[in-house]
Short mmCIF file of C-alpha atoms in Angstrom, two decimals:
data_model
loop_
_atom_site.label_atom_id
_atom_site.label_comp_id
_atom_site.label_asym_id
_atom_site.label_seq_id
_atom_site.Cartn_x
_atom_site.Cartn_y
_atom_site.Cartn_z
CA MET A 1 132.28 34.88 121.36
CA GLU A 2 133.73 31.48 122.06
CA LYS A 3 136.25 31.06 124.67
CA GLY A 4 139.92 32.40 123.45
CA GLY A 5 138.30 34.98 121.11
CA LYS A 6 139.41 33.26 118.03
CA SER A 7 135.98 33.21 116.73
CA ALA A 8 132.51 34.66 117.15
CA LYS A 9 128.90 33.34 116.36
CA LYS A 10 127.05 36.19 114.46
CA SER A 11 123.76 37.44 116.24
CA SER A 12 120.87 36.30 114.97
CA SER A 13 119.54 39.91 115.08
CA ALA A 14 122.47 41.26 112.86
CA LEU A 15 122.15 42.14 109.50
CA SER A 16 124.60 41.16 106.82
CA VAL A 17 126.32 43.85 104.47
CA GLU A 18 123.36 42.92 101.70
CA GLU A 19 120.81 42.88 103.88
CA PHE A 20 121.78 46.24 105.57
CA VAL A 21 122.39 47.89 101.96
CA SER A 22 119.10 46.56 100.61
CA ARG A 23 116.96 47.73 103.83
CA MET A 24 118.60 51.55 103.91
CA ALA A 25 118.54 52.32 100.02
CA PRO A 26 114.55 52.37 100.01
CA LEU A 27 114.51 54.35 103.13
CA ILE A 28 116.75 57.03 102.11
CA ASP A 29 114.85 57.34 98.92
CA MET A 30 111.64 57.55 101.03
CA GLU A 31 113.26 60.30 103.55
CA LYS A 32 114.33 61.95 100.28
CA GLU A 33 111.07 62.03 98.80
CA ALA A 34 109.12 63.08 101.91
CA GLU A 35 111.33 66.13 102.57
CA ILE A 36 110.75 67.30 98.94
CA SER A 37 107.44 66.75 99.04
CA MET A 38 107.08 68.76 102.60
CA SER A 39 109.05 71.77 100.75
CA ILE A 40 106.84 71.85 97.77
CA SER A 41 103.72 71.44 99.53
CA SER A 42 104.71 73.83 102.46
CA SER A 43 105.90 76.89 100.15
CA SER A 44 102.60 76.54 97.85
CA SER A 45 100.09 76.54 100.28
CA SER A 46 101.26 78.55 103.20
CA SER A 47 101.60 82.43 103.31
CA LEU A 48 105.24 83.21 103.86
CA ASP A 49 104.53 84.74 107.58
CA ALA A 50 103.45 80.85 108.12
CA MET A 51 106.38 79.57 106.64
CA GLN A 52 108.54 81.73 108.85
CA LYS A 53 106.64 80.49 111.99
CA ARG A 54 107.66 76.82 111.21
CA GLY A 55 111.16 78.01 110.65
CA SER A 56 111.62 77.34 106.87
CA VAL A 57 112.11 80.68 105.35
CA ILE A 58 113.66 83.82 107.19
CA LEU A 59 112.19 87.25 106.06
CA ASN A 60 113.10 90.91 105.53
CA LEU A 61 116.60 90.47 105.55
CA LYS A 62 119.38 92.93 104.47
CA CYS A 63 122.93 91.61 102.95
CA VAL A 64 125.54 93.36 105.37
CA ASP A 65 128.81 92.02 103.89
CA ALA A 66 130.23 90.18 100.98
CA GLN A 67 133.36 88.43 101.03
CA THR A 68 135.51 86.11 98.58
CA GLY A 69 136.38 82.71 100.24
CA LEU A 70 138.64 79.89 98.77
CA MET A 71 138.25 78.61 95.41
CA GLY A 72 136.36 81.74 94.04
CA LYS A 73 133.00 81.12 96.44
CA THR A 74 131.36 84.15 98.22
CA LEU A 75 130.05 84.57 101.55
CA LEU A 76 127.11 86.86 101.93
CA GLU A 77 126.32 87.79 105.43
CA PHE A 78 122.47 88.68 106.30
CA GLN A 79 120.93 90.55 109.20
CA SER A 80 117.32 91.44 109.70
CA ASN A 81 116.39 95.03 108.44
CA LYS A 82 115.15 95.66 111.81
CA GLY A 83 118.43 95.00 113.62
CA ASP A 84 116.97 92.56 115.78
CA VAL A 85 117.67 89.04 116.52
CA LEU A 86 116.72 86.45 113.88
CA PRO A 87 113.12 84.88 114.16
CA THR A 88 113.18 81.23 115.40
CA HIS A 89 113.97 78.86 112.51
CA LYS A 90 115.50 75.79 111.56
CA PHE A 91 118.29 76.39 109.50
CA GLY A 92 121.68 74.89 110.27
CA THR A 93 125.11 74.93 109.15
CA HIS A 94 125.51 73.11 105.64
CA ASP A 95 121.67 73.48 104.66
CA VAL A 96 120.86 74.21 101.16
CA VAL A 97 119.26 77.70 100.86
CA ILE A 98 117.61 79.67 98.19
CA LEU A 99 117.74 83.53 98.24
CA LYS A 100 114.57 85.44 96.70
CA PRO A 101 113.28 89.00 97.10
CA ASN A 102 111.43 89.27 100.34
CA LYS A 103 107.73 89.77 98.81
CA ALA A 104 108.58 87.24 95.59
CA ASP A 105 106.08 84.84 94.52
CA SER A 106 106.55 81.26 96.01
CA GLY A 107 106.98 80.05 92.51
CA SER A 108 109.09 82.99 91.38
CA GLY A 109 113.15 82.16 90.54
CA SER A 110 115.51 82.58 93.05
CA LEU A 111 118.67 85.20 92.96
CA GLY A 112 121.04 82.13 93.90
CA GLN A 113 121.30 78.91 95.63
CA GLY A 114 123.90 78.44 98.59
CA VAL A 115 124.71 76.73 101.52
CA VAL A 116 124.59 78.01 105.09
CA TYR A 117 128.20 78.78 106.35
CA ARG A 118 127.91 80.33 109.74
CA LEU A 119 124.78 81.02 112.11
CA LYS A 120 124.43 83.53 114.72
CA ASP A 121 121.69 85.18 116.96
CA THR A 122 121.62 88.22 115.04
CA SER A 123 123.16 87.16 111.31
CA ILE A 124 123.39 84.17 108.86
CA THR A 125 126.15 83.48 106.39
CA VAL A 126 125.58 82.11 103.27
CA VAL A 127 128.23 80.62 100.46
CA PHE A 128 127.30 81.17 96.96
CA ASP A 129 129.21 79.69 93.61
CA ASP A 130 128.21 82.82 92.26
CA ILE A 131 127.30 86.15 93.46
CA PRO A 132 123.67 87.25 92.81
CA GLU A 133 124.25 90.11 90.51
CA ASP A 134 120.96 92.06 91.10
CA GLY A 135 118.50 92.69 93.96
CA LEU A 136 120.89 92.75 96.90
CA ASN A 137 120.09 96.34 98.10
CA ASN A 138 116.64 95.07 98.47
CA PRO A 139 114.81 93.46 101.28
CA LEU A 140 115.43 89.39 101.21
CA ARG A 141 114.31 86.06 102.22
CA LEU A 142 115.82 82.74 102.93
CA GLU A 143 114.12 79.90 102.18
CA LYS A 144 115.61 76.15 103.27
CA VAL A 145 115.20 73.67 100.56
CA ALA A 146 115.50 69.94 100.47
CA ASN A 147 119.31 68.88 99.98
CA GLU A 148 119.62 66.41 97.37
CA VAL A 149 123.56 66.16 97.85
CA THR A 150 123.29 64.58 101.14
CA TYR A 151 121.06 61.71 100.01
CA ARG A 152 123.39 61.10 97.16
CA ARG A 153 126.31 60.71 99.14
CA MET A 154 124.61 58.33 101.44
CA LYS A 155 123.34 56.27 98.43
CA GLU A 156 126.78 56.64 96.88
CA ALA A 157 128.19 55.34 100.07
CA LEU A 158 125.70 52.42 99.97
CA VAL A 159 126.88 51.49 96.60
CA GLN A 160 130.60 51.49 97.78
CA LEU A 161 129.70 49.22 100.85
CA SER A 162 127.66 46.83 98.79
CA LYS A 163 130.60 45.99 96.10
CA GLY A 164 132.50 45.24 99.08
CA VAL A 165 135.87 46.84 100.48
CA GLN A 166 138.78 44.86 99.06
CA LYS A 167 141.58 46.94 100.45
CA GLY A 168 142.69 49.69 102.91
CA PRO A 169 141.41 50.12 106.87
CA ALA A 170 138.07 49.15 106.30
CA ALA A 171 138.61 45.79 104.43
CA ASP A 172 139.11 44.41 107.98
CA LEU A 173 137.02 46.65 109.80
CA VAL A 174 133.33 46.02 108.00
CA PRO A 175 133.33 42.40 109.00
CA ILE A 176 133.63 43.52 112.58
CA LEU A 177 131.01 46.15 112.38
CA PHE A 178 128.37 43.45 110.79
CA GLY A 179 129.32 40.89 113.33
CA GLU A 180 131.04 38.43 110.96
CA LYS A 181 134.51 38.70 112.96
CA PRO A 182 135.43 39.40 116.67
CA PRO A 183 137.45 42.45 117.35
CA VAL A 184 140.92 42.10 118.20
CA THR A 185 142.66 43.28 121.51
CA SER A 186 146.21 43.26 122.61
CA LYS A 187 146.77 40.86 125.46
CA LYS A 188 149.93 43.12 126.38
CA VAL A 189 149.20 45.89 128.65
CA VAL A 190 151.08 48.98 128.08
CA PRO A 191 151.31 51.78 130.84
CA PHE A 192 150.82 55.02 129.46
CA SER A 193 151.67 58.55 131.46
CA PRO A 194 148.66 60.80 130.53
CA PHE A 195 148.85 64.53 129.02
CA ASN A 196 146.15 65.50 131.23
CA LYS A 197 146.82 64.82 134.87
CA ASN A 198 143.25 65.58 135.97
CA LEU A 199 141.58 62.25 134.49
CA ASP A 200 139.57 60.26 136.71
CA HIS A 201 139.63 56.61 136.98
CA SER A 202 136.80 55.54 134.57
CA GLN A 203 138.59 57.90 131.95
CA ARG A 204 142.06 56.15 132.37
CA ALA A 205 140.30 52.96 132.47
CA ALA A 206 138.94 53.91 129.12
CA ILE A 207 141.91 54.93 127.75
CA SER A 208 143.65 51.94 128.57
CA LYS A 209 141.29 49.79 126.92
CA ALA A 210 141.22 51.94 124.10
CA LEU A 211 145.09 51.95 123.37
CA LEU A 212 144.81 48.04 123.51
CA SER A 213 141.88 47.93 120.81
CA LYS A 214 143.26 47.10 117.25
CA ASP A 215 140.26 47.51 115.45
CA VAL A 216 137.08 49.29 117.38
CA PHE A 217 136.39 50.42 120.81
CA LEU A 218 133.17 52.36 121.82
CA LEU A 219 133.36 55.26 124.32
CA HIS A 220 129.90 55.64 125.72
CA GLY A 221 128.41 57.87 128.43
CA PRO A 222 125.94 60.65 129.19
CA PRO A 223 126.69 64.23 128.73
CA GLY A 224 129.14 65.82 131.07
CA THR A 225 131.25 62.67 131.81
CA GLY A 226 134.38 63.92 130.05
CA LYS A 227 134.06 61.65 126.99
CA THR A 228 135.72 64.67 124.83
CA THR A 229 138.71 64.91 127.36
CA THR A 230 138.93 61.13 127.01
CA VAL A 231 138.94 61.22 123.32
CA VAL A 232 141.65 63.89 123.15
CA GLU A 233 144.01 62.06 125.36
CA ILE A 234 143.80 58.95 123.23
CA ILE A 235 144.49 60.94 120.28
CA LEU A 236 147.52 62.43 122.24
CA GLN A 237 148.72 59.24 123.15
CA GLU A 238 148.43 57.27 119.77
CA VAL A 239 150.31 60.64 118.13
CA LYS A 240 153.09 59.98 120.93
CA ARG A 241 153.07 56.47 119.40
CA GLY A 242 153.79 57.59 116.00
CA SER A 243 150.16 57.06 114.60
CA LYS A 244 148.48 59.32 111.90
CA ILE A 245 144.93 60.14 113.21
CA LEU A 246 141.85 61.41 111.35
CA ALA A 247 139.10 62.69 114.07
CA CYS A 248 135.55 63.13 112.96
CA ALA A 249 132.84 64.34 114.96
CA ALA A 250 128.60 64.70 114.19
CA SER A 251 129.02 68.52 113.94
CA ASN A 252 131.75 71.35 113.14
CA ILE A 253 131.52 72.47 116.69
CA ALA A 254 132.40 69.25 118.23
CA VAL A 255 135.46 69.21 115.66
CA ASP A 256 136.57 72.75 116.66
CA ASN A 257 136.31 71.75 120.49
CA ILE A 258 138.67 68.90 120.04
CA VAL A 259 140.98 70.99 117.47
CA GLU A 260 141.03 73.67 120.41
CA ARG A 261 142.18 71.16 123.20
CA LEU A 262 144.59 69.53 121.22
CA PHE A 263 146.52 72.59 119.83
CA PRO A 264 148.37 73.40 122.91
CA PHE A 265 150.33 70.22 122.96
CA LYS A 266 153.75 69.85 121.67
CA TYR A 267 153.16 66.29 120.35
CA VAL A 268 150.79 67.82 117.70
CA VAL A 269 152.91 69.71 115.33
CA PHE A 270 150.90 69.60 111.99
CA LEU A 271 147.51 69.87 112.89
CA VAL A 272 144.87 70.52 109.88
CA ARG A 273 141.27 71.30 110.24
CA ALA A 274 139.37 70.28 107.12
CA GLU A 275 137.20 73.29 105.85
CA PHE A 276 137.17 76.09 107.91
CA CYS A 277 136.45 76.83 111.60
CA PHE A 278 132.82 77.27 112.74
CA HIS A 279 133.31 79.20 115.66
CA ASN A 280 135.70 81.58 117.17
CA PHE A 281 138.62 80.25 119.23
CA ASP A 282 139.72 82.08 122.61
CA ASN A 283 143.32 81.64 121.50
CA ASN A 284 143.48 83.72 118.35
CA ALA A 285 147.02 81.67 117.48
CA VAL A 286 144.90 78.53 117.45
CA TYR A 287 142.52 79.97 114.96
CA HIS A 288 144.98 81.69 112.63
CA GLY A 289 147.52 78.66 112.68
CA ILE A 290 144.64 76.28 111.93
CA PHE A 291 143.80 78.69 109.20
CA LEU A 292 147.04 79.01 107.43
CA LEU A 293 147.50 75.03 107.32
CA ASN A 294 144.40 74.71 105.89
CA ILE A 295 145.50 77.02 103.30
CA LEU A 296 148.82 75.27 102.80
CA VAL A 297 147.13 71.72 102.23
CA PHE A 298 144.57 73.52 99.78
CA TRP A 299 147.43 75.26 97.61
CA GLU A 300 149.59 72.04 97.82
CA SER A 301 147.30 70.56 95.82
CA CYS A 302 146.86 72.90 93.07
CA PRO A 303 149.12 73.82 90.08
CA GLN A 304 150.11 77.18 91.68
CA GLY A 305 151.43 75.33 94.85
CA SER A 306 154.97 76.12 94.17
CA LEU A 307 154.46 79.87 94.58
CA PHE A 308 152.93 79.07 98.14
CA LYS A 309 155.84 76.75 98.91
CA SER A 310 158.14 79.75 98.87
CA ILE A 311 156.18 81.13 102.24
CA LYS A 312 157.65 80.02 105.68
CA LEU A 313 154.98 79.25 107.73
CA PRO A 314 155.55 79.48 111.71
CA TYR A 315 154.26 76.77 113.75
CA PHE A 316 151.84 77.39 116.16
CA TYR A 317 152.28 75.15 119.15
CA GLN A 318 153.87 75.68 122.67
#
């Protein structure tokens, strides 16, 4: 960056948007094809026991619960027929799986395809668009399959990026992320009164710098150094300033962790958790409050929303 921060020389190693898209698109295709090929070869050339040892199949399951979720989706909970903990596996939330009779051939049709919703030591819950009509009373197995939706969304994101962002927050952000423009930082230091009085010096310094940043601020540190605590404080300070915050994380558990820490503060009077919470909160008021607000947002976008608006929802904050 030149003196004064008015302009920046692009790093010779940095990729332009066009170079980034042209390099990433074929890599996504290669990764997709490799996953599909691995899934096909694994199921066709291996025994079911071998597949379970690799973690791509869970055998000998029974359906112990069925519930109807939002938008007509069905949640089926499966446990081991032996009543034990589930075997070691590579299933994760949002993975696409197929449900089959336990002894069915690898090439046979499935009872249904769904998405993993919740994982516990002794059970796995899967969301299905349509509940299987037959076979649920017999021993079952779940097979992990390639998730083409993930790759399609990544490709769509690259296409949108390649077209150029003409408006919205990203219009200014993309050139900064690709090194074409320097980030902007306010010169005026504004003191803040922390909500969390137990913040250490490094956390307070990071929060101060984040509040001065107009575009991008990277908070980096090893595990256990209080990054989530710092992020929660930054969110609270921005909300106090009147900002609207969209907080994202790499996993549902990480999002739930942020939500749980934010909820007790009086400044967070309308907190929405996108989709459902993926773990049980210690404070039931937190869980039910967020659940009701999720329902509210859902119904606000539906034709029948006027019916729901007549219901008065309490605010679940201290």
